[in-house]
mmCIF file of C-alpha atoms in Angstrom:
data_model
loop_
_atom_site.group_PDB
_atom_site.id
_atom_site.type_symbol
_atom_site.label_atom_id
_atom_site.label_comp_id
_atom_site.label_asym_id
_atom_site.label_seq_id
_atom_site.Cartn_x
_atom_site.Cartn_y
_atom_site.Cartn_z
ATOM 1 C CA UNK I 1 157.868 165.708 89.784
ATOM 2 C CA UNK I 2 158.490 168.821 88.111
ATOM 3 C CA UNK I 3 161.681 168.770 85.706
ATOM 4 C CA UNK I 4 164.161 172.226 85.026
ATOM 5 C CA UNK I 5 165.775 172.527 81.887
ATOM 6 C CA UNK I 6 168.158 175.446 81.640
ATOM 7 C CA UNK I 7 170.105 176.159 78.125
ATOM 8 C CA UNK I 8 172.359 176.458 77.643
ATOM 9 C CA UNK I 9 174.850 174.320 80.324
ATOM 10 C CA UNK I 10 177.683 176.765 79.676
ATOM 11 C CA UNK I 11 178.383 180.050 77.415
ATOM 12 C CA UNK I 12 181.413 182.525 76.578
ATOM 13 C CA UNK I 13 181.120 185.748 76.068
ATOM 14 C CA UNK I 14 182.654 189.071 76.917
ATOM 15 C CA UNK I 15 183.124 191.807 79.213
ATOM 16 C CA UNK I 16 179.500 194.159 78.490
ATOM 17 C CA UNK I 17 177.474 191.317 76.309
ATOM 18 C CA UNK I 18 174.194 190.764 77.213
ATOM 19 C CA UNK I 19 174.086 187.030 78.437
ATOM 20 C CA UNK I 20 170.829 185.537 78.323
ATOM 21 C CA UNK I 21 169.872 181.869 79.956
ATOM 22 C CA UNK I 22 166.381 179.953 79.768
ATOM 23 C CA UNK I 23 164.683 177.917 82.134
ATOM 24 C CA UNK I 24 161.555 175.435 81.182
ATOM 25 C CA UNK I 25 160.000 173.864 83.922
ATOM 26 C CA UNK I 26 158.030 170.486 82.490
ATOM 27 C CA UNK I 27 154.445 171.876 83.421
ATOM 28 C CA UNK I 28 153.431 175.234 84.486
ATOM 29 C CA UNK I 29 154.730 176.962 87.686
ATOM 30 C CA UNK I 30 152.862 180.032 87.672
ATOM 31 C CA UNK I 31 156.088 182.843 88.632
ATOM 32 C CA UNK I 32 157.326 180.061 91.161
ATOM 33 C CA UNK I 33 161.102 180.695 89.826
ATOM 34 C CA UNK I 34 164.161 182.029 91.335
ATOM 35 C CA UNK I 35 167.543 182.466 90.248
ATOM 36 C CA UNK I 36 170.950 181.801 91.987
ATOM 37 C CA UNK I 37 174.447 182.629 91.376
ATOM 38 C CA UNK I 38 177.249 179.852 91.813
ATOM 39 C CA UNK I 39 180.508 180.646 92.625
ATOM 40 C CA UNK I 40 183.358 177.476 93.285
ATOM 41 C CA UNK I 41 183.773 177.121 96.839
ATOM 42 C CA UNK I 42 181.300 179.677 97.706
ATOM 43 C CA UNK I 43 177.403 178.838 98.783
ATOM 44 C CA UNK I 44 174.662 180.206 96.264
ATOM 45 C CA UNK I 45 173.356 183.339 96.462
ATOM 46 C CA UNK I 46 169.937 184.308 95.326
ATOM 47 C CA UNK I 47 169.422 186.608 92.408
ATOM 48 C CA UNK I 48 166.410 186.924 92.138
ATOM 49 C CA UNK I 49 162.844 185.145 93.194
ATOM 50 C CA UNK I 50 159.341 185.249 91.653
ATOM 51 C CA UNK I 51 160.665 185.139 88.480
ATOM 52 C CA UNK I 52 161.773 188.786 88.385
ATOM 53 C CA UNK I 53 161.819 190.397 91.785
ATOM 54 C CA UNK I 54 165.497 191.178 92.217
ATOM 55 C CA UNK I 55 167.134 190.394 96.111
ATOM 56 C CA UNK I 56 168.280 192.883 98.103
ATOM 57 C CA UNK I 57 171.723 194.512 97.241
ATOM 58 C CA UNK I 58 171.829 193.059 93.636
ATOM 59 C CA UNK I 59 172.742 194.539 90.853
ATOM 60 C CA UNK I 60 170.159 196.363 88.605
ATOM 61 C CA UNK I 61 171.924 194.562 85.546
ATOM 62 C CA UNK I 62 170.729 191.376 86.495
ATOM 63 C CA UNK I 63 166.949 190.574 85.689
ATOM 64 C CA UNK I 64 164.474 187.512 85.006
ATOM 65 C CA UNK I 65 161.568 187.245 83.145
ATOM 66 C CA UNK I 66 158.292 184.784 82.089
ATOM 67 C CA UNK I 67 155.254 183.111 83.431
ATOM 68 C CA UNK I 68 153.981 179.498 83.381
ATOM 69 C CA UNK I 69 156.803 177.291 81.493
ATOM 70 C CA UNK I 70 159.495 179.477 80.039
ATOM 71 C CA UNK I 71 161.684 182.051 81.922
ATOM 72 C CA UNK I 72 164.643 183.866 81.104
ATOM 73 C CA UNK I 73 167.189 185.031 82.847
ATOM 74 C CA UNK I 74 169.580 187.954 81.837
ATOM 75 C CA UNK I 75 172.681 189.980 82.593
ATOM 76 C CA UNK I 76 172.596 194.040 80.956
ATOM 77 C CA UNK I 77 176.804 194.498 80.598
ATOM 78 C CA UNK I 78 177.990 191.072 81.569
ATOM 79 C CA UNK I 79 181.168 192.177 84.550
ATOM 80 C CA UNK I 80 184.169 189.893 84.961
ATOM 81 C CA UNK I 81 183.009 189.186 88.636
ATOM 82 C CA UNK I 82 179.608 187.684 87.395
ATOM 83 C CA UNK I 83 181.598 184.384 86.242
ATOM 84 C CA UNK I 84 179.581 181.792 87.852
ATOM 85 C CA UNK I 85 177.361 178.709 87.343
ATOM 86 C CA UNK I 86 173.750 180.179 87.327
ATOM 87 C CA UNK I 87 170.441 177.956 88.452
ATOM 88 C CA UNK I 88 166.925 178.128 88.395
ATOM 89 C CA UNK I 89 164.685 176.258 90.708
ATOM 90 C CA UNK I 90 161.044 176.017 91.187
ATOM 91 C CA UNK I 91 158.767 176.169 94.625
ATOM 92 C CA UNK I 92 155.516 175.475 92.909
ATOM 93 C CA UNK I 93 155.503 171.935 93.865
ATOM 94 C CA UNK I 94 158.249 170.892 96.349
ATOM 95 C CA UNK I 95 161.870 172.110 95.379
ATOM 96 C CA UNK I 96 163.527 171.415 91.754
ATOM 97 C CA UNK I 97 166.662 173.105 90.622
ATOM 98 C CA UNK I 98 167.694 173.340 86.884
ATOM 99 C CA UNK I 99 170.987 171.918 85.721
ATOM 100 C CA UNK I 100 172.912 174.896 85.617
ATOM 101 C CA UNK I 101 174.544 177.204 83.184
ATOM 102 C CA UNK I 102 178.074 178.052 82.901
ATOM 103 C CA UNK I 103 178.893 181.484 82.604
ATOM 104 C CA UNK I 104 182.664 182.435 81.309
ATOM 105 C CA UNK I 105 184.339 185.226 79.700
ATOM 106 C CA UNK I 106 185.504 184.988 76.156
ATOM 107 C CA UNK O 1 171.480 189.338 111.491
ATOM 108 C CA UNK O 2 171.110 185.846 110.859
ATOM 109 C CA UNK O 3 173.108 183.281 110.391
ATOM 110 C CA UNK O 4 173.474 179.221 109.697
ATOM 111 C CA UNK O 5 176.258 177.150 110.262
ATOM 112 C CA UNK O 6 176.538 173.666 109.131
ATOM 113 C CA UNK O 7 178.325 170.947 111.871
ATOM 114 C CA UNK O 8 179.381 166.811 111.520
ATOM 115 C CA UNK O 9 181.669 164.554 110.491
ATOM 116 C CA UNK O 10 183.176 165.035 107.229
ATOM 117 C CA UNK O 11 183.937 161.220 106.324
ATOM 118 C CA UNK O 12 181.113 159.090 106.700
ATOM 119 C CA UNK O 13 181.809 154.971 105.742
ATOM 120 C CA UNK O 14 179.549 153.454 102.701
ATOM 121 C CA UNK O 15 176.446 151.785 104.241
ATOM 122 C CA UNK O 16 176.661 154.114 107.531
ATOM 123 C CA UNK O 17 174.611 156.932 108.458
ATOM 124 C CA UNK O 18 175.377 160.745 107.549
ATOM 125 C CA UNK O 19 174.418 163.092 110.357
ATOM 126 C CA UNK O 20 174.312 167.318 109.589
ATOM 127 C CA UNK O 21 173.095 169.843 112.456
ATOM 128 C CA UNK O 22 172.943 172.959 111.161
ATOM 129 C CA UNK O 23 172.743 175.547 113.858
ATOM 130 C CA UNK O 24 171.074 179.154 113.344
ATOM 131 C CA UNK O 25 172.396 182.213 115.197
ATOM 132 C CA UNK O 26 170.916 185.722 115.423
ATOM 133 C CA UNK O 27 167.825 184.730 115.341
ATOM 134 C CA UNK O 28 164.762 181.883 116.340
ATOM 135 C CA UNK O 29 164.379 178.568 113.942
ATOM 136 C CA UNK O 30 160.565 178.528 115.371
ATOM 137 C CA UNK O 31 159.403 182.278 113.109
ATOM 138 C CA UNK O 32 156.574 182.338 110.897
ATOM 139 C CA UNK O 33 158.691 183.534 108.638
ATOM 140 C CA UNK O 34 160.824 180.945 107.360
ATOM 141 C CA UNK O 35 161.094 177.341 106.472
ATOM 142 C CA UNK O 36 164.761 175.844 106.919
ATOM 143 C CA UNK O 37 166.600 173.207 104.172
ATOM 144 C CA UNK O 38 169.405 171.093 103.001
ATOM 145 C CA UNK O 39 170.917 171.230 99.227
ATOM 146 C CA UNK O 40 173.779 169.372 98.165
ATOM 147 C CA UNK O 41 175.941 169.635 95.417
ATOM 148 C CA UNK O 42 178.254 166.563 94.329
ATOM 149 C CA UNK O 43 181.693 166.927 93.236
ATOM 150 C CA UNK O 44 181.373 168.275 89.350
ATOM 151 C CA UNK O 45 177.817 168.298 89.376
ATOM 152 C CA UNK O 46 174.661 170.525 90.198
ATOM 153 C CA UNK O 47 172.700 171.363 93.205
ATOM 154 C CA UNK O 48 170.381 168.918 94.051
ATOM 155 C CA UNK O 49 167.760 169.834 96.980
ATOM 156 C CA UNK O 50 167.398 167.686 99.851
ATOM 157 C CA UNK O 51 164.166 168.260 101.972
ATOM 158 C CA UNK O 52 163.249 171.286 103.851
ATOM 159 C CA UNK O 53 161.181 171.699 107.629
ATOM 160 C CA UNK O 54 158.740 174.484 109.057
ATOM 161 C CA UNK O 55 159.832 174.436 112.502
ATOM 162 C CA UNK O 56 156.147 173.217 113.634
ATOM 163 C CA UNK O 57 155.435 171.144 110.348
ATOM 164 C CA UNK O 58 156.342 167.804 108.426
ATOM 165 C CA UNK O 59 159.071 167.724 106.159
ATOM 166 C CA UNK O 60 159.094 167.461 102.697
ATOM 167 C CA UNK O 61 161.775 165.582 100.729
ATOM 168 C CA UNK O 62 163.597 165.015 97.438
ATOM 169 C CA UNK O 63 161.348 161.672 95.905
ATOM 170 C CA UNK O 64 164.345 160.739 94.990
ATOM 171 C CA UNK O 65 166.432 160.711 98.237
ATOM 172 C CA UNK O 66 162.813 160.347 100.440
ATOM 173 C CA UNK O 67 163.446 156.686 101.689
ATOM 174 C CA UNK O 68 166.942 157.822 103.359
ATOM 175 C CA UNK O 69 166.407 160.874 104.823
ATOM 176 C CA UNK O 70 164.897 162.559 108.168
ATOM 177 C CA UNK O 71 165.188 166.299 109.116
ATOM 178 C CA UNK O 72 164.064 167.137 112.035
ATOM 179 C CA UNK O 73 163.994 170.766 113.891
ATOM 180 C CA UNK O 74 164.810 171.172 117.686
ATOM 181 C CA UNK O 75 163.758 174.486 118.443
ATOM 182 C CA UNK O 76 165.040 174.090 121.924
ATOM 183 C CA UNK O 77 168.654 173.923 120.781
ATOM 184 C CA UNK O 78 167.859 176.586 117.609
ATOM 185 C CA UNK O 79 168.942 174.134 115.310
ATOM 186 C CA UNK O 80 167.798 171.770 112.141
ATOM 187 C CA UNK O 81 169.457 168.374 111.825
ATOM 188 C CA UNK O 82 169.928 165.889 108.374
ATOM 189 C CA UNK O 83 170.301 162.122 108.953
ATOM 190 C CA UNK O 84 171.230 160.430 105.354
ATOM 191 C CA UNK O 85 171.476 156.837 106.032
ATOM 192 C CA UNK O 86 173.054 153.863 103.791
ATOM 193 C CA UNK O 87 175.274 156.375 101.807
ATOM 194 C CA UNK O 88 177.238 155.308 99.195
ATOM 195 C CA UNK O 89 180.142 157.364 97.313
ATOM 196 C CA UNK O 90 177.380 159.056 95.013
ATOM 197 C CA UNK O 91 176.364 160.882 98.353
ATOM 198 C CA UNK O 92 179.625 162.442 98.210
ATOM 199 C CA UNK O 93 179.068 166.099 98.581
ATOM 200 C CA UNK O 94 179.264 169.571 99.618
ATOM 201 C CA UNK O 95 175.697 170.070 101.916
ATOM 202 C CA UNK O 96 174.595 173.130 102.522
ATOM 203 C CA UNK O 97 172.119 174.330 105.272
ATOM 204 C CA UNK O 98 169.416 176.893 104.158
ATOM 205 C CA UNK O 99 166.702 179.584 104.677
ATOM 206 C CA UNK O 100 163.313 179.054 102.614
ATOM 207 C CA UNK O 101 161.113 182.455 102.626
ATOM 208 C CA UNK O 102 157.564 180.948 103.567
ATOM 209 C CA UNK O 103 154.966 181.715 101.014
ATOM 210 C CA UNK O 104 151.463 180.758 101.903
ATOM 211 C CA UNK O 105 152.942 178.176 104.725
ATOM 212 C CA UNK O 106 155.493 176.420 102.088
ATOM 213 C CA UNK O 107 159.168 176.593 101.287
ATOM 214 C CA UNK O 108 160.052 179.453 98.755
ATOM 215 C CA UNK O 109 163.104 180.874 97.540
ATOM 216 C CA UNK O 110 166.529 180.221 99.411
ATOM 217 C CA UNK O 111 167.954 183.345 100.575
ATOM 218 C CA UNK O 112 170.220 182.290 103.465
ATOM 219 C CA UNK O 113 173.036 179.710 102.865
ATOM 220 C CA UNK O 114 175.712 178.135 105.138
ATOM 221 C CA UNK O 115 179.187 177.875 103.808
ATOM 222 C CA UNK O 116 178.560 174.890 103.336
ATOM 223 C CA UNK O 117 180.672 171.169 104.746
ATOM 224 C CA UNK O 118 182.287 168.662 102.599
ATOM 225 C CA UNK O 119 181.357 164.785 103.658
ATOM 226 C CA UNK O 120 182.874 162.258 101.985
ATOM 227 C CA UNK O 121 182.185 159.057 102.062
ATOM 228 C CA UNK O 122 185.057 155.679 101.858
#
């Protein structure tokens, strides 16, 4: 089984940082890596898939990145509405999500 | 435009058998295009996928939750169904029903969701 580790599980930071969050998958996955958003009491919504390809209607200041094992995921100008648990998952060999990351303003 | 919609009981006894239909408007579960899942996501924890269905294929599941669960499609009623049987208060959950794009005939990203149903289980 292929194994997500995103870091880190939860950061702070303020309104316009640049927020970065990492993915490793435990062997290589090719670009098999999307990214969802996580709001309480709201389903996911994806961010982006193929590692970078961003979904329809989201905003440019969201944006992934990598190949193989490591992948990053970034907000450009974090916005007070983009407080949310964040995930990665894999589809290179069944379904895997990562544990999630925290996002909250400072 | 289309939509999913998750339906069942939301209280389920330990050692009985969880049943989910998730029905899909606006739209036919038996396209080429997509494959159709199930992702959970406990009380204080992460999501955790399920298993997910190509509406003429074999399912593949979570190894993890494998020897408990069946999904099955019924194309005839445009709907996807989860059976979760001897659940115990770990299976506790939100589940959510889900759209897979299809990429080379397997489950990609998820870019439909349900709202989502709580089941708990007592």
């Amino acid at each position: 089984d292929i194994q997500m580790t995103q870091s880190p599980s939860s950061l702070s930071a303020s309104v316009g940082d640049r927020v970065t969050i990492t993915c490793r998958a435990s062997q290589d996955i090719g670009n098999y890596l999307n990214w969802y958003q996580k709001k309480p009491g709201k389903a996911p919504n994806l961010i982006i898939y193929d590692t970078s390809i961003l979904q329809t209607g989201v905003p440019s200041r969201f944006s992934g990145s990598g190949y193989g094992t490591d992948f990053t995921f970034t907000i450009r100008g974090l916005e007070a509405e983009d407080i949310a648990t964040y995930y990665c998952q894999q589809d290179y060999d069944s379904v895997t999500f990562g544990g999630g990351t925290k996002v909250e303003i400072k | 435009q289309m939509l999913l919609q998750e339906s069942g009981p939301g209280l389920v006894r330990s050692s009985e058998t969880l049943s989910l239909t998730c029905s899909v408007t606006g739209g036919s579960i038996s396209t080429s295009k997509y494959f159709w899942g199930w992702v959970r996501q406990t009380p204080g924890k992460g999501l955790e996928w399920i298993g997910s269905i190509y509406h003429s294929g074999g399912p593949e599941y979570n190894p993890s939750l494998k020897s408990r669960v069946t999904i099955l499609v019924d194309a005839s009623k445009n709907h996807f169904s989860l059976t979760l049987t001897s659940v115990t208060a770990a299976d506790t959950a939100v589940y959510y029903c889900a759209r897979h794009f299809s990429r080379q005939k397997r489950p990609s990203a998820l870019d439909l969701w349900g709202l989502g149903t709580l089941v708990s289980v007592s």
